[in-house]
């Protein structure tokens, strides 16, 4: 397929390379051009603007940091919304709000374009290895037409319906659960440390018995060792996702007390200068509260 790709950060760069490897024709754009130039030698064309990346695409992928970044490339004068051909599909792979996902579906429909929400689970190493889990929602025909792209990017695709925003709800629910795992690991390790039990030994026991899931193993190693740099996913972005979770919950009157607790810990971590550490660094707040 002819694919436009906007957003070449820690996740997007590896994803774009995998699409090139799979034989797709890519034109890429990144606000900081030097992030795009290495892909030129891999076979991609570098666009000078988001509109250029979209103008001849059958599918346009956005992988950007937040709502504001997505809205900027969509709404700016002469931007993606105006440039994307009729009948083409915008695949939104960013973690964005439920409200923006609904709006994107509506504005693309007005332009006779299509919108598919396809946020992902996985850190940068999974993106580079094409091992992402992709959660997809949107018009069935468009999803089927883009499956070759999802196959190039991930190890499994989950389809959750024809209304795009539902994929974003799933993504936010998953990220909420990850933050509660980090929080609970930090609290358990703080308890162990105060009783002179090695947290690494506790982790080995727990992941070798009742908590064998990768999320416990991977984040457990980081939290036990307090190794939060370099960041795979920055804490300030985790705080952003937490705000989106709470906004989605408020919209439908769902109390989420654990998300509110995590919010306060994110704010404390940001106040202490941890914005660019991995989001697992929120565990430091738990340790500090325990006098560690």
JSON list of N, CA, C and O in Angstrom, two decimals, residues 228-260:
[
{"chain": "A", "resi": 228, "resn": "UNK", "atom": "N", "xyz": [15.07, 3.34, 36.03]},
{"chain": "A", "resi": 228, "resn": "UNK", "atom": "CA", "xyz": [14.01, 4.02, 35.28]},
{"chain": "A", "resi": 228, "resn": "UNK", "atom": "C", "xyz": [14.54, 4.87, 34.13]},
{"chain": "A", "resi": 228, "resn": "UNK", "atom": "O", "xyz": [13.79, 5.62, 33.52]},
{"chain": "A", "resi": 229, "resn": "UNK", "atom": "N", "xyz": [15.80, 4.76, 33.85]},
{"chain": "A", "resi": 229, "resn": "UNK", "atom": "CA", "xyz": [16.40, 5.44, 32.71]},
{"chain": "A", "resi": 229, "resn": "UNK", "atom": "C", "xyz": [17.28, 4.44, 31.95]},
{"chain": "A", "resi": 229, "resn": "UNK", "atom": "O", "xyz": [17.93, 3.62, 32.59]},
{"chain": "A", "resi": 230, "resn": "UNK", "atom": "N", "xyz": [17.31, 4.50, 30.61]},
{"chain": "A", "resi": 230, "resn": "UNK", "atom": "CA", "xyz": [16.52, 5.39, 29.76]},
{"chain": "A", "resi": 230, "resn": "UNK", "atom": "C", "xyz": [15.05, 4.99, 29.74]},
{"chain": "A", "resi": 230, "resn": "UNK", "atom": "O", "xyz": [14.72, 3.82, 29.95]},
{"chain": "A", "resi": 231, "resn": "UNK", "atom": "N", "xyz": [14.21, 5.95, 29.47]},
{"chain": "A", "resi": 231, "resn": "UNK", "atom": "CA", "xyz": [12.77, 5.72, 29.52]},
{"chain": "A", "resi": 231, "resn": "UNK", "atom": "C", "xyz": [12.28, 5.05, 28.25]},
{"chain": "A", "resi": 231, "resn": "UNK", "atom": "O", "xyz": [12.56, 5.51, 27.15]},
{"chain": "A", "resi": 232, "resn": "UNK", "atom": "N", "xyz": [11.52, 3.97, 28.40]},
{"chain": "A", "resi": 232, "resn": "UNK", "atom": "CA", "xyz": [10.83, 3.38, 27.27]},
{"chain": "A", "resi": 232, "resn": "UNK", "atom": "C", "xyz": [9.53, 4.11, 27.00]},
{"chain": "A", "resi": 232, "resn": "UNK", "atom": "O", "xyz": [9.09, 4.25, 25.86]},
{"chain": "A", "resi": 233, "resn": "UNK", "atom": "N", "xyz": [8.92, 4.61, 28.08]},
{"chain": "A", "resi": 233, "resn": "UNK", "atom": "CA", "xyz": [7.68, 5.38, 28.00]},
{"chain": "A", "resi": 233, "resn": "UNK", "atom": "C", "xyz": [7.76, 6.43, 29.10]},
{"chain": "A", "resi": 233, "resn": "UNK", "atom": "O", "xyz": [7.77, 6.09, 30.29]},
{"chain": "A", "resi": 234, "resn": "UNK", "atom": "N", "xyz": [7.85, 7.69, 28.73]},
{"chain": "A", "resi": 234, "resn": "UNK", "atom": "CA", "xyz": [8.14, 8.74, 29.70]},
{"chain": "A", "resi": 234, "resn": "UNK", "atom": "C", "xyz": [6.99, 8.96, 30.67]},
{"chain": "A", "resi": 234, "resn": "UNK", "atom": "O", "xyz": [5.82, 8.87, 30.32]},
{"chain": "A", "resi": 235, "resn": "UNK", "atom": "N", "xyz": [7.37, 9.29, 31.89]},
{"chain": "A", "resi": 235, "resn": "UNK", "atom": "CA", "xyz": [6.40, 9.45, 32.96]},
{"chain": "A", "resi": 235, "resn": "UNK", "atom": "C", "xyz": [5.36, 10.52, 32.63]},
{"chain": "A", "resi": 235, "resn": "UNK", "atom": "O", "xyz": [4.18, 10.36, 32.93]},
{"chain": "A", "resi": 236, "resn": "UNK", "atom": "N", "xyz": [5.78, 11.60, 31.99]},
{"chain": "A", "resi": 236, "resn": "UNK", "atom": "CA", "xyz": [4.82, 12.67, 31.66]},
{"chain": "A", "resi": 236, "resn": "UNK", "atom": "C", "xyz": [3.75, 12.16, 30.69]},
{"chain": "A", "resi": 236, "resn": "UNK", "atom": "O", "xyz": [2.60, 12.62, 30.73]},
{"chain": "A", "resi": 237, "resn": "UNK", "atom": "N", "xyz": [4.11, 11.20, 29.83]},
{"chain": "A", "resi": 237, "resn": "UNK", "atom": "CA", "xyz": [3.11, 10.61, 28.94]},
{"chain": "A", "resi": 237, "resn": "UNK", "atom": "C", "xyz": [2.19, 9.66, 29.70]},
{"chain": "A", "resi": 237, "resn": "UNK", "atom": "O", "xyz": [1.00, 9.57, 29.41]},
{"chain": "A", "resi": 238, "resn": "UNK", "atom": "N", "xyz": [2.74, 8.98, 30.68]},
{"chain": "A", "resi": 238, "resn": "UNK", "atom": "CA", "xyz": [1.90, 8.15, 31.54]},
{"chain": "A", "resi": 238, "resn": "UNK", "atom": "C", "xyz": [0.90, 8.98, 32.31]},
{"chain": "A", "resi": 238, "resn": "UNK", "atom": "O", "xyz": [-0.27, 8.60, 32.47]},
{"chain": "A", "resi": 239, "resn": "UNK", "atom": "N", "xyz": [1.33, 10.15, 32.78]},
{"chain": "A", "resi": 239, "resn": "UNK", "atom": "CA", "xyz": [0.42, 11.06, 33.48]},
{"chain": "A", "resi": 239, "resn": "UNK", "atom": "C", "xyz": [-0.68, 11.54, 32.53]},
{"chain": "A", "resi": 239, "resn": "UNK", "atom": "O", "xyz": [-1.84, 11.68, 32.92]},
{"chain": "A", "resi": 240, "resn": "UNK", "atom": "N", "xyz": [-0.32, 11.79, 31.28]},
{"chain": "A", "resi": 240, "resn": "UNK", "atom": "CA", "xyz": [-1.31, 12.19, 30.27]},
{"chain": "A", "resi": 240, "resn": "UNK", "atom": "C", "xyz": [-2.34, 11.10, 30.08]},
{"chain": "A", "resi": 240, "resn": "UNK", "atom": "O", "xyz": [-3.55, 11.36, 30.05]},
{"chain": "A", "resi": 241, "resn": "UNK", "atom": "N", "xyz": [-1.89, 9.84, 29.98]},
{"chain": "A", "resi": 241, "resn": "UNK", "atom": "CA", "xyz": [-2.83, 8.74, 29.80]},
{"chain": "A", "resi": 241, "resn": "UNK", "atom": "C", "xyz": [-3.74, 8.61, 31.02]},
{"chain": "A", "resi": 241, "resn": "UNK", "atom": "O", "xyz": [-4.94, 8.30, 30.88]},
{"chain": "A", "resi": 242, "resn": "UNK", "atom": "N", "xyz": [-3.19, 8.83, 32.20]},
{"chain": "A", "resi": 242, "resn": "UNK", "atom": "CA", "xyz": [-4.00, 8.78, 33.41]},
{"chain": "A", "resi": 242, "resn": "UNK", "atom": "C", "xyz": [-5.11, 9.83, 33.37]},
{"chain": "A", "resi": 242, "resn": "UNK", "atom": "O", "xyz": [-6.25, 9.57, 33.76]},
{"chain": "A", "resi": 243, "resn": "UNK", "atom": "N", "xyz": [-4.80, 11.03, 32.87]},
{"chain": "A", "resi": 243, "resn": "UNK", "atom": "CA", "xyz": [-5.83, 12.07, 32.73]},
{"chain": "A", "resi": 243, "resn": "UNK", "atom": "C", "xyz": [-6.92, 11.63, 31.75]},
{"chain": "A", "resi": 243, "resn": "UNK", "atom": "O", "xyz": [-8.11, 11.87, 31.98]},
{"chain": "A", "resi": 244, "resn": "UNK", "atom": "N", "xyz": [-6.51, 10.97, 30.66]},
{"chain": "A", "resi": 244, "resn": "UNK", "atom": "CA", "xyz": [-7.50, 10.49, 29.69]},
{"chain": "A", "resi": 244, "resn": "UNK", "atom": "C", "xyz": [-8.39, 9.41, 30.29]},
{"chain": "A", "resi": 244, "resn": "UNK", "atom": "O", "xyz": [-9.60, 9.35, 30.01]},
{"chain": "A", "resi": 245, "resn": "UNK", "atom": "N", "xyz": [-7.81, 8.55, 31.11]},
{"chain": "A", "resi": 245, "resn": "UNK", "atom": "CA", "xyz": [-8.57, 7.50, 31.79]},
{"chain": "A", "resi": 245, "resn": "UNK", "atom": "C", "xyz": [-9.64, 8.13, 32.69]},
{"chain": "A", "resi": 245, "resn": "UNK", "atom": "O", "xyz": [-10.82, 7.76, 32.65]},
{"chain": "A", "resi": 246, "resn": "UNK", "atom": "N", "xyz": [-9.22, 9.11, 33.49]},
{"chain": "A", "resi": 246, "resn": "UNK", "atom": "CA", "xyz": [-10.16, 9.73, 34.42]},
{"chain": "A", "resi": 246, "resn": "UNK", "atom": "C", "xyz": [-11.23, 10.52, 33.68]},
{"chain": "A", "resi": 246, "resn": "UNK", "atom": "O", "xyz": [-12.40, 10.56, 34.10]},
{"chain": "A", "resi": 247, "resn": "UNK", "atom": "N", "xyz": [-10.88, 11.14, 32.56]},
{"chain": "A", "resi": 247, "resn": "UNK", "atom": "CA", "xyz": [-11.88, 11.86, 31.76]},
{"chain": "A", "resi": 247, "resn": "UNK", "atom": "C", "xyz": [-12.90, 10.90, 31.17]},
{"chain": "A", "resi": 247, "resn": "UNK", "atom": "O", "xyz": [-14.11, 11.18, 31.18]},
{"chain": "A", "resi": 248, "resn": "UNK", "atom": "N", "xyz": [-12.44, 9.77, 30.65]},
{"chain": "A", "resi": 248, "resn": "UNK", "atom": "CA", "xyz": [-13.36, 8.77, 30.10]},
{"chain": "A", "resi": 248, "resn": "UNK", "atom": "C", "xyz": [-14.26, 8.20, 31.18]},
{"chain": "A", "resi": 248, "resn": "UNK", "atom": "O", "xyz": [-15.45, 7.93, 30.95]},
{"chain": "A", "resi": 249, "resn": "UNK", "atom": "N", "xyz": [-13.72, 8.03, 32.38]},
{"chain": "A", "resi": 249, "resn": "UNK", "atom": "CA", "xyz": [-14.50, 7.51, 33.49]},
{"chain": "A", "resi": 249, "resn": "UNK", "atom": "C", "xyz": [-15.56, 8.53, 33.94]},
{"chain": "A", "resi": 249, "resn": "UNK", "atom": "O", "xyz": [-16.72, 8.17, 34.20]},
{"chain": "A", "resi": 250, "resn": "UNK", "atom": "N", "xyz": [-15.16, 9.80, 34.01]},
{"chain": "A", "resi": 250, "resn": "UNK", "atom": "CA", "xyz": [-16.11, 10.82, 34.45]},
{"chain": "A", "resi": 250, "resn": "UNK", "atom": "C", "xyz": [-17.26, 10.95, 33.46]},
{"chain": "A", "resi": 250, "resn": "UNK", "atom": "O", "xyz": [-18.42, 11.16, 33.86]},
{"chain": "A", "resi": 251, "resn": "UNK", "atom": "N", "xyz": [-16.97, 10.81, 32.17]},
{"chain": "A", "resi": 251, "resn": "UNK", "atom": "CA", "xyz": [-18.00, 10.95, 31.14]},
{"chain": "A", "resi": 251, "resn": "UNK", "atom": "C", "xyz": [-19.15, 9.99, 31.37]},
{"chain": "A", "resi": 251, "resn": "UNK", "atom": "O", "xyz": [-20.32, 10.32, 31.09]},
{"chain": "A", "resi": 252, "resn": "UNK", "atom": "N", "xyz": [-18.85, 8.79, 31.87]},
{"chain": "A", "resi": 252, "resn": "UNK", "atom": "CA", "xyz": [-19.90, 7.78, 32.05]},
{"chain": "A", "resi": 252, "resn": "UNK", "atom": "C", "xyz": [-20.12, 7.46, 33.53]},
{"chain": "A", "resi": 252, "resn": "UNK", "atom": "O", "xyz": [-20.72, 6.43, 33.87]},
{"chain": "A", "resi": 253, "resn": "UNK", "atom": "N", "xyz": [-19.67, 8.34, 34.42]},
{"chain": "A", "resi": 253, "resn": "UNK", "atom": "CA", "xyz": [-19.91, 8.22, 35.88]},
{"chain": "A", "resi": 253, "resn": "UNK", "atom": "C", "xyz": [-19.40, 6.91, 36.44]},
{"chain": "A", "resi": 253, "resn": "UNK", "atom": "O", "xyz": [-20.11, 6.17, 37.12]},
{"chain": "A", "resi": 254, "resn": "UNK", "atom": "N", "xyz": [-18.12, 6.60, 36.15]},
{"chain": "A", "resi": 254, "resn": "UNK", "atom": "CA", "xyz": [-17.47, 5.42, 36.72]},
{"chain": "A", "resi": 254, "resn": "UNK", "atom": "C", "xyz": [-16.41, 5.86, 37.72]},
{"chain": "A", "resi": 254, "resn": "UNK", "atom": "O", "xyz": [-15.39, 6.43, 37.32]},
{"chain": "A", "resi": 255, "resn": "UNK", "atom": "N", "xyz": [-16.62, 5.65, 39.01]},
{"chain": "A", "resi": 255, "resn": "UNK", "atom": "CA", "xyz": [-15.57, 5.96, 39.98]},
{"chain": "A", "resi": 255, "resn": "UNK", "atom": "C", "xyz": [-14.36, 5.05, 39.76]},
{"chain": "A", "resi": 255, "resn": "UNK", "atom": "O", "xyz": [-14.51, 3.84, 39.59]},
{"chain": "A", "resi": 256, "resn": "UNK", "atom": "N", "xyz": [-13.16, 5.64, 39.76]},
{"chain": "A", "resi": 256, "resn": "UNK", "atom": "CA", "xyz": [-11.93, 4.85, 39.62]},
{"chain": "A", "resi": 256, "resn": "UNK", "atom": "C", "xyz": [-10.93, 5.33, 40.68]},
{"chain": "A", "resi": 256, "resn": "UNK", "atom": "O", "xyz": [-9.99, 6.07, 40.39]},
{"chain": "A", "resi": 257, "resn": "UNK", "atom": "N", "xyz": [-11.15, 4.91, 41.94]},
{"chain": "A", "resi": 257, "resn": "UNK", "atom": "CA", "xyz": [-10.29, 5.41, 43.02]},
{"chain": "A", "resi": 257, "resn": "UNK", "atom": "C", "xyz": [-8.82, 5.08, 42.85]},
{"chain": "A", "resi": 257, "resn": "UNK", "atom": "O", "xyz": [-7.96, 5.86, 43.24]},
{"chain": "A", "resi": 258, "resn": "UNK", "atom": "N", "xyz": [-8.52, 3.92, 42.26]},
{"chain": "A", "resi": 258, "resn": "UNK", "atom": "CA", "xyz": [-7.11, 3.59, 42.04]},
{"chain": "A", "resi": 258, "resn": "UNK", "atom": "C", "xyz": [-6.48, 4.54, 41.03]},
{"chain": "A", "resi": 258, "resn": "UNK", "atom": "O", "xyz": [-5.32, 4.97, 41.19]},
{"chain": "A", "resi": 259, "resn": "UNK", "atom": "N", "xyz": [-7.22, 4.91, 39.97]},
{"chain": "A", "resi": 259, "resn": "UNK", "atom": "CA", "xyz": [-6.69, 5.86, 39.00]},
{"chain": "A", "resi": 259, "resn": "UNK", "atom": "C", "xyz": [-6.46, 7.22, 39.64]},
{"chain": "A", "resi": 259, "resn": "UNK", "atom": "O", "xyz": [-5.50, 7.92, 39.30]},
{"chain": "A", "resi": 260, "resn": "UNK", "atom": "N", "xyz": [-7.31, 7.59, 40.58]},
{"chain": "A", "resi": 260, "resn": "UNK", "atom": "CA", "xyz": [-7.14, 8.87, 41.28]},
{"chain": "A", "resi": 260, "resn": "UNK", "atom": "C", "xyz": [-5.89, 8.84, 42.17]},
{"chain": "A", "resi": 260, "resn": "UNK", "atom": "O", "xyz": [-5.15, 9.81, 42.25]}
]
